[in-house]
């Protein structure tokens, strides 16, 4: 009965004390980081992923774990409530100067977690403000090491460097920075215009290079096509000449064989009965055919002295043939030579 009365009295006194002076014990930063401080009711239930820092008579006593906990009224007091979840903090926009003296406006997002509630409660007065200021100063120092072009290209490297620098300083506060992300990077209007002009010039340069490469490839393709066409044409002409020469050679052989057969047949016919009469008829036909072609191919005409005496010409031709036949087998050749001699003599 006395214990129950003592607990009720202590709880009432603690509640009145917290109502009378809540702003003296809890700073604004602590209010942002922690939920409303629970009242000491002897029996306390701590939620999961929270750490309650308990002071006994103004001095750190212990940290309450999630679950059921017991406190002594009046003597024990929950001083801080720290969340062990991942915390997201918006880093306000700030100005920074790059290595090439360009002023930038940059903001970001910081992700952190409390690893040691004792250090987070007693290591720094306002953890959120301290981490935010540390992130801003680290971001300015890291941006001062890079040029404007590298700021956009090495964004991930910049984020990792900022996280590494924050963790080195916040280790004494029991806070671990998980990652830092840059949200927006704003450049002055004139610098933005110059960057756009640079981008346009680079694109024009690439377009010009691509056009020149295309023209070069086209010229190479045309030259290769012409080369192949000439090679194919020369090979076709070569094959045509070879085929033509082969055809002419075969024609010459065919004419020679035909002429040889004709001479053999003629010689056989002359040895037969009435062969002289047949030879006389052939000479007369050739004589008439020769006179019919006069003055068709040239203006110069050679005529024998007795052009009207056809029988005399035939007799003369047969005489030549008979003479040559007595001398040897080359009768046609001798007769031809004799007729040419007579023609020359008559023209003289």
CSV table of C-alpha atoms in Angstrom, one decimal:
chain,number,residue,atom,x,y,z
A,1,UNK,CA,0.0,0.0,0.0
A,2,UNK,CA,2.8,2.4,0.9
A,3,UNK,CA,4.7,1.5,-2.4
A,4,UNK,CA,1.7,2.2,-4.4
A,5,UNK,CA,1.1,5.6,-2.8
A,6,UNK,CA,4.8,6.5,-3.2
A,7,UNK,CA,4.7,5.6,-6.9
A,8,UNK,CA,1.6,7.7,-7.5
A,9,UNK,CA,3.1,10.6,-5.6
A,10,UNK,CA,6.3,10.4,-7.5
A,11,UNK,CA,4.5,10.2,-10.8
A,12,UNK,CA,2.3,13.2,-10.0
A,13,UNK,CA,5.4,15.3,-9.0
A,14,UNK,CA,7.3,14.3,-12.1
A,15,UNK,CA,4.3,15.2,-14.3
A,16,UNK,CA,3.9,18.6,-12.7
A,17,UNK,CA,7.6,19.3,-13.0
A,18,UNK,CA,7.6,18.4,-16.7
A,19,UNK,CA,4.6,20.6,-17.3
A,20,UNK,CA,6.1,23.5,-15.4
A,21,UNK,CA,9.4,23.6,-17.3
A,22,UNK,CA,9.5,21.5,-20.5
A,23,UNK,CA,11.5,24.1,-22.5
A,24,UNK,CA,14.3,24.2,-19.9
A,25,UNK,CA,15.1,20.5,-20.3
A,26,UNK,CA,14.4,19.9,-24.0
A,27,UNK,CA,16.1,22.0,-26.7
A,28,UNK,CA,14.5,22.5,-30.2
A,29,UNK,CA,17.1,20.3,-31.8
A,30,UNK,CA,16.3,17.6,-29.2
A,31,UNK,CA,12.6,17.9,-29.9
A,32,UNK,CA,13.3,17.4,-33.6
A,33,UNK,CA,15.5,14.3,-33.0
A,34,UNK,CA,13.3,12.8,-30.3
A,35,UNK,CA,9.7,12.3,-29.7
A,36,UNK,CA,8.0,13.8,-26.6
A,37,UNK,CA,9.8,12.7,-23.5
A,38,UNK,CA,7.8,10.0,-21.7
A,39,UNK,CA,6.8,10.4,-18.1
A,40,UNK,CA,8.3,8.1,-15.4
A,41,UNK,CA,5.4,5.8,-14.4
A,42,UNK,CA,7.7,3.2,-12.8
A,43,UNK,CA,6.8,0.7,-15.5
A,44,UNK,CA,7.8,1.8,-19.0
A,45,UNK,CA,7.5,0.0,-22.4
A,46,UNK,CA,10.2,1.1,-24.9
A,47,UNK,CA,9.2,0.8,-28.6
A,48,UNK,CA,11.4,-1.0,-31.1
A,49,UNK,CA,14.2,1.0,-32.8
A,50,UNK,CA,14.3,3.6,-30.0
A,51,UNK,CA,16.8,4.2,-27.2
A,52,UNK,CA,15.7,6.0,-24.0
A,53,UNK,CA,18.5,7.7,-22.1
A,54,UNK,CA,17.8,7.7,-18.4
A,55,UNK,CA,19.4,10.0,-15.8
A,56,UNK,CA,19.4,9.4,-12.1
A,57,UNK,CA,19.6,12.5,-10.0
A,58,UNK,CA,20.9,14.5,-13.0
A,59,UNK,CA,23.6,12.0,-14.0
A,60,UNK,CA,23.6,9.4,-16.8
A,61,UNK,CA,22.4,6.1,-15.4
A,62,UNK,CA,21.6,3.7,-18.3
A,63,UNK,CA,19.9,3.3,-21.7
A,64,UNK,CA,16.6,1.5,-21.8
A,65,UNK,CA,16.3,-1.3,-24.3
A,66,UNK,CA,13.1,-2.0,-26.2
A,67,UNK,CA,10.5,-3.8,-24.2
A,68,UNK,CA,9.6,-3.8,-20.4
A,69,UNK,CA,11.7,-1.5,-18.1
A,70,UNK,CA,11.3,-0.3,-14.5
A,71,UNK,CA,12.4,3.1,-13.1
A,72,UNK,CA,12.4,4.7,-9.7
A,73,UNK,CA,10.1,7.7,-9.4
A,74,UNK,CA,11.6,11.1,-8.6
A,75,UNK,CA,15.2,9.7,-8.9
A,76,UNK,CA,15.1,8.5,-12.5
A,77,UNK,CA,14.1,10.6,-15.4
A,78,UNK,CA,14.1,9.9,-19.2
A,79,UNK,CA,16.3,12.6,-20.5
A,80,UNK,CA,16.7,11.8,-24.2
A,81,UNK,CA,14.8,9.6,-26.7
A,82,UNK,CA,16.9,8.7,-29.7
A,83,UNK,CA,15.6,7.0,-32.8
A,84,UNK,CA,17.8,4.2,-34.2
A,85,UNK,CA,16.1,4.3,-37.6
A,86,UNK,CA,17.8,5.9,-40.7
A,87,UNK,CA,17.2,9.7,-40.6
A,88,UNK,CA,16.9,11.9,-43.7
A,89,UNK,CA,18.0,15.5,-43.4
A,90,UNK,CA,17.7,18.1,-46.2
A,91,UNK,CA,20.9,20.2,-46.5
A,92,UNK,CA,19.9,23.7,-47.3
A,93,UNK,CA,21.0,25.4,-50.6
A,94,UNK,CA,24.4,27.1,-50.3
A,95,UNK,CA,26.9,28.8,-52.5
A,96,UNK,CA,30.3,27.3,-53.3
A,97,UNK,CA,33.2,28.3,-55.6
A,98,UNK,CA,34.8,25.8,-57.9
A,99,UNK,CA,38.4,25.5,-58.8
A,100,UNK,CA,37.9,27.7,-61.9
A,101,UNK,CA,36.2,30.4,-59.9
A,102,UNK,CA,32.6,29.7,-60.8
A,103,UNK,CA,30.0,30.3,-58.1
A,104,UNK,CA,27.5,27.4,-57.7
A,105,UNK,CA,24.3,27.0,-55.8
A,106,UNK,CA,24.1,23.4,-54.4
A,107,UNK,CA,21.8,21.6,-52.1
A,108,UNK,CA,21.6,17.9,-51.0
A,109,UNK,CA,20.1,15.2,-48.9
A,110,UNK,CA,21.9,13.5,-46.0
A,111,UNK,CA,21.2,10.0,-44.8
A,112,UNK,CA,22.5,9.0,-41.3
A,113,UNK,CA,21.9,6.7,-38.4
A,114,UNK,CA,22.6,6.9,-34.6
A,115,UNK,CA,24.9,4.1,-33.6
A,116,UNK,CA,25.7,5.2,-30.0
A,117,UNK,CA,22.8,6.9,-28.2
A,118,UNK,CA,25.1,8.0,-25.3
A,119,UNK,CA,27.4,9.9,-27.6
A,120,UNK,CA,24.5,11.3,-29.6
A,121,UNK,CA,23.0,12.7,-26.4
A,122,UNK,CA,26.1,14.0,-24.6
A,123,UNK,CA,28.7,14.4,-27.4
A,124,UNK,CA,27.1,17.4,-29.2
A,125,UNK,CA,24.5,19.9,-28.2
A,126,UNK,CA,22.4,19.9,-31.4
A,127,UNK,CA,23.3,16.8,-33.5
A,128,UNK,CA,21.1,17.7,-36.5
A,129,UNK,CA,22.5,21.3,-36.7
A,130,UNK,CA,26.0,20.0,-36.3
A,131,UNK,CA,25.8,17.4,-39.0
A,132,UNK,CA,24.1,19.8,-41.4
A,133,UNK,CA,26.8,22.4,-40.9
A,134,UNK,CA,29.5,19.8,-41.3
A,135,UNK,CA,27.9,18.6,-44.5
A,136,UNK,CA,27.8,22.1,-45.9
A,137,UNK,CA,31.4,23.0,-45.0
A,138,UNK,CA,32.6,19.6,-46.4
A,139,UNK,CA,30.7,20.2,-49.6
A,140,UNK,CA,32.2,23.6,-50.1
A,141,UNK,CA,35.7,22.3,-49.5
A,142,UNK,CA,35.3,19.4,-51.9
A,143,UNK,CA,33.8,21.6,-54.6
A,144,UNK,CA,36.8,24.0,-54.3
A,145,UNK,CA,39.0,21.1,-55.5
A,146,UNK,CA,37.2,20.5,-58.7
A,147,UNK,CA,36.5,22.5,-61.9
A,148,UNK,CA,33.0,23.1,-63.2
A,149,UNK,CA,33.2,20.3,-65.8
A,150,UNK,CA,34.4,17.8,-63.3
A,151,UNK,CA,31.7,18.7,-60.8
A,152,UNK,CA,29.1,17.3,-63.2
A,153,UNK,CA,31.2,14.3,-64.3
A,154,UNK,CA,32.4,13.2,-60.9
A,155,UNK,CA,29.2,13.5,-58.9
A,156,UNK,CA,29.5,10.1,-57.3
A,157,UNK,CA,33.1,10.7,-56.3
A,158,UNK,CA,32.1,14.0,-54.8
A,159,UNK,CA,29.3,12.3,-52.8
A,160,UNK,CA,31.6,9.6,-51.5
A,161,UNK,CA,34.3,12.2,-50.4
A,162,UNK,CA,31.7,14.2,-48.5
A,163,UNK,CA,30.4,11.0,-46.7
A,164,UNK,CA,34.0,10.1,-45.8
A,165,UNK,CA,34.8,13.5,-44.4
A,166,UNK,CA,31.5,13.6,-42.3
A,167,UNK,CA,32.1,10.2,-40.8
A,168,UNK,CA,35.6,11.2,-39.7
A,169,UNK,CA,34.2,14.1,-37.7
A,170,UNK,CA,30.9,12.6,-36.5
A,171,UNK,CA,32.4,9.4,-35.1
A,172,UNK,CA,32.7,11.2,-31.7
A,173,UNK,CA,29.0,12.0,-31.8
A,174,UNK,CA,27.9,8.4,-32.2
A,175,UNK,CA,26.4,9.2,-35.7
A,176,UNK,CA,27.2,7.3,-38.9
A,177,UNK,CA,26.6,9.0,-42.2
A,178,UNK,CA,25.4,6.4,-44.7
A,179,UNK,CA,25.3,8.4,-47.9
A,180,UNK,CA,25.0,11.9,-49.2
A,181,UNK,CA,23.3,12.9,-52.5
A,182,UNK,CA,23.5,16.2,-54.3
A,183,UNK,CA,20.1,17.2,-55.5
A,184,UNK,CA,20.5,20.2,-57.7
A,185,UNK,CA,23.4,22.2,-59.0
A,186,UNK,CA,22.6,25.8,-60.2
A,187,UNK,CA,25.1,27.8,-62.2
A,188,UNK,CA,24.9,31.5,-63.0
A,189,UNK,CA,22.9,32.5,-66.2
A,190,UNK,CA,26.0,33.7,-68.1
A,191,UNK,CA,27.9,30.5,-67.3
A,192,UNK,CA,24.9,28.5,-68.4
A,193,UNK,CA,24.8,30.3,-71.7
A,194,UNK,CA,28.5,29.7,-72.3
A,195,UNK,CA,28.0,26.0,-71.5
A,196,UNK,CA,25.2,25.8,-74.0
A,197,UNK,CA,27.3,27.5,-76.6
A,198,UNK,CA,30.1,25.0,-75.9
A,199,UNK,CA,27.7,22.1,-76.2
A,200,UNK,CA,26.4,23.4,-79.5
A,201,UNK,CA,30.0,23.9,-80.8
A,202,UNK,CA,30.9,20.4,-79.8
A,203,UNK,CA,27.9,19.0,-81.5
A,204,UNK,CA,28.7,21.0,-84.7
A,205,UNK,CA,32.2,19.7,-84.5
A,206,UNK,CA,31.0,16.1,-84.2
A,207,UNK,CA,28.5,16.7,-87.1
A,208,UNK,CA,31.3,18.1,-89.3
A,209,UNK,CA,33.6,15.2,-88.4
A,210,UNK,CA,30.9,12.7,-89.2
A,211,UNK,CA,30.1,14.4,-92.5
A,212,UNK,CA,33.8,14.3,-93.5
A,213,UNK,CA,34.1,10.7,-92.5
A,214,UNK,CA,31.0,9.9,-94.6
A,215,UNK,CA,32.4,11.7,-97.6
A,216,UNK,CA,35.7,9.9,-97.2
A,217,UNK,CA,33.9,6.5,-97.0
A,218,UNK,CA,31.8,7.4,-100.0
A,219,UNK,CA,34.9,8.4,-102.1
A,220,UNK,CA,36.6,5.2,-101.0
A,221,UNK,CA,33.6,3.1,-102.0
A,222,UNK,CA,33.3,4.9,-105.4
A,223,UNK,CA,37.0,4.3,-106.1
A,224,UNK,CA,36.7,0.7,-105.1
A,225,UNK,CA,33.7,0.3,-107.4
A,226,UNK,CA,35.5,1.9,-110.3
A,227,UNK,CA,38.6,-0.2,-109.7
A,228,UNK,CA,36.5,-3.4,-109.7
A,229,UNK,CA,34.6,-2.3,-112.7
A,230,UNK,CA,37.8,-1.7,-114.7
A,231,UNK,CA,39.2,-5.0,-113.6
A,232,UNK,CA,36.1,-6.8,-114.7
A,233,UNK,CA,36.0,-4.9,-118.0
A,234,UNK,CA,39.6,-5.7,-118.7
A,235,UNK,CA,39.0,-9.3,-117.8
A,236,UNK,CA,36.0,-9.4,-120.1
A,237,UNK,CA,37.9,-7.7,-122.9
A,238,UNK,CA,40.8,-10.2,-122.4
A,239,UNK,CA,38.4,-13.1,-122.6
A,240,UNK,CA,36.7,-11.6,-125.7
A,241,UNK,CA,40.1,-11.2,-127.5
A,242,UNK,CA,41.0,-14.8,-126.5
A,243,UNK,CA,37.8,-16.1,-127.8
A,244,UNK,CA,38.0,-14.0,-131.0
A,245,UNK,CA,41.6,-15.2,-131.7
A,246,UNK,CA,40.5,-18.8,-131.0
A,247,UNK,CA,37.6,-18.3,-133.4
A,248,UNK,CA,39.8,-16.8,-136.1
A,249,UNK,CA,42.3,-19.6,-135.7
A,250,UNK,CA,39.7,-22.2,-136.1
A,251,UNK,CA,38.3,-20.3,-139.1
A,252,UNK,CA,41.7,-20.2,-140.8
A,253,UNK,CA,42.2,-23.9,-140.1
A,254,UNK,CA,38.7,-24.6,-141.5
A,255,UNK,CA,39.4,-22.5,-144.6
A,256,UNK,CA,42.7,-24.2,-145.1
A,257,UNK,CA,41.2,-27.6,-144.8
A,258,UNK,CA,38.4,-26.7,-147.2
A,259,UNK,CA,40.8,-25.3,-149.7
A,260,UNK,CA,43.0,-28.4,-149.5
A,261,UNK,CA,40.0,-30.6,-150.0
A,262,UNK,CA,38.9,-28.4,-152.9
A,263,UNK,CA,42.3,-28.7,-154.5
A,264,UNK,CA,42.3,-32.5,-154.1
A,265,UNK,CA,38.9,-32.8,-155.6
A,266,UNK,CA,39.9,-30.5,-158.5
A,267,UNK,CA,43.0,-32.5,-159.2
A,268,UNK,CA,41.0,-35.7,-159.2
A,269,UNK,CA,38.4,-34.2,-161.5
A,270,UNK,CA,41.0,-33.0,-164.0
A,271,UNK,CA,42.4,-36.5,-164.3
A,272,UNK,CA,39.1,-37.8,-165.3
A,273,UNK,CA,37.4,-37.8,-168.8
A,274,UNK,CA,36.4,-34.4,-170.0
A,275,UNK,CA,38.4,-32.7,-167.2
A,276,UNK,CA,39.8,-30.2,-169.7
A,277,UNK,CA,36.4,-29.1,-170.7
A,278,UNK,CA,35.3,-28.6,-167.1
A,279,UNK,CA,38.5,-26.6,-166.4
A,280,UNK,CA,37.8,-24.4,-169.5
A,281,UNK,CA,34.3,-23.7,-168.3
A,282,UNK,CA,35.5,-22.8,-164.8
A,283,UNK,CA,38.1,-20.4,-166.3
A,284,UNK,CA,35.5,-18.8,-168.5
A,285,UNK,CA,33.2,-18.2,-165.5
A,286,UNK,CA,35.9,-16.7,-163.5
A,287,UNK,CA,36.9,-14.4,-166.4
A,288,UNK,CA,33.4,-13.1,-166.8
A,289,UNK,CA,33.0,-12.6,-163.1
A,290,UNK,CA,36.3,-10.7,-163.0
A,291,UNK,CA,35.2,-8.3,-165.7
A,292,UNK,CA,31.8,-7.8,-164.0
A,293,UNK,CA,33.6,-6.4,-160.9
A,294,UNK,CA,35.8,-3.9,-162.8
A,295,UNK,CA,35.6,-0.3,-161.6
A,296,UNK,CA,33.5,-1.1,-158.5
A,297,UNK,CA,36.2,-0.9,-155.8
A,298,UNK,CA,38.7,1.5,-157.5
A,299,UNK,CA,39.1,4.0,-160.4
A,300,UNK,CA,42.2,2.3,-161.7
A,301,UNK,CA,41.4,-0.4,-164.3
A,302,UNK,CA,44.0,-2.8,-165.8
A,303,UNK,CA,42.8,-4.5,-169.0
A,304,UNK,CA,44.5,-7.1,-171.3
A,305,UNK,CA,45.1,-6.3,-175.0
A,306,UNK,CA,42.6,-8.8,-176.3
A,307,UNK,CA,39.7,-8.3,-173.8
A,308,UNK,CA,37.1,-9.4,-176.4
A,309,UNK,CA,38.8,-12.7,-177.3
A,310,UNK,CA,37.4,-14.9,-174.5
A,311,UNK,CA,38.3,-18.1,-176.4
A,312,UNK,CA,41.9,-17.0,-176.7
A,313,UNK,CA,42.1,-16.3,-173.0
A,314,UNK,CA,40.7,-19.7,-172.2
A,315,UNK,CA,43.1,-21.4,-174.6
A,316,UNK,CA,46.0,-19.5,-173.1
A,317,UNK,CA,45.0,-20.5,-169.6
A,318,UNK,CA,44.6,-24.2,-170.6
A,319,UNK,CA,48.0,-24.1,-172.3
A,320,UNK,CA,49.6,-22.8,-169.1
A,321,UNK,CA,47.8,-25.5,-167.1
A,322,UNK,CA,49.0,-28.3,-169.5
A,323,UNK,CA,52.5,-27.0,-169.3
A,324,UNK,CA,52.5,-26.9,-165.5
A,325,UNK,CA,50.9,-30.3,-165.3
A,326,UNK,CA,53.8,-31.8,-167.2
A,327,UNK,CA,56.3,-30.2,-164.8
A,328,UNK,CA,54.8,-31.2,-161.5
A,329,UNK,CA,51.9,-31.5,-159.1
A,330,UNK,CA,51.7,-27.8,-158.3
A,331,UNK,CA,49.6,-27.0,-161.3
A,332,UNK,CA,47.2,-24.4,-159.9
A,333,UNK,CA,50.1,-22.4,-158.4
A,334,UNK,CA,52.0,-22.3,-161.7
A,335,UNK,CA,48.9,-21.5,-163.7
A,336,UNK,CA,48.2,-18.6,-161.3
A,337,UNK,CA,51.7,-17.3,-161.6
A,338,UNK,CA,51.6,-17.5,-165.4
A,339,UNK,CA,48.3,-15.7,-165.6
A,340,UNK,CA,49.7,-12.9,-163.4
A,341,UNK,CA,52.7,-12.6,-165.7
A,342,UNK,CA,50.5,-12.4,-168.7
A,343,UNK,CA,48.4,-9.7,-167.1
A,344,UNK,CA,51.4,-7.7,-166.2
A,345,UNK,CA,52.8,-7.9,-169.8
A,346,UNK,CA,49.5,-6.9,-171.3
A,347,UNK,CA,49.2,-3.9,-169.0
A,348,UNK,CA,52.7,-2.8,-170.1
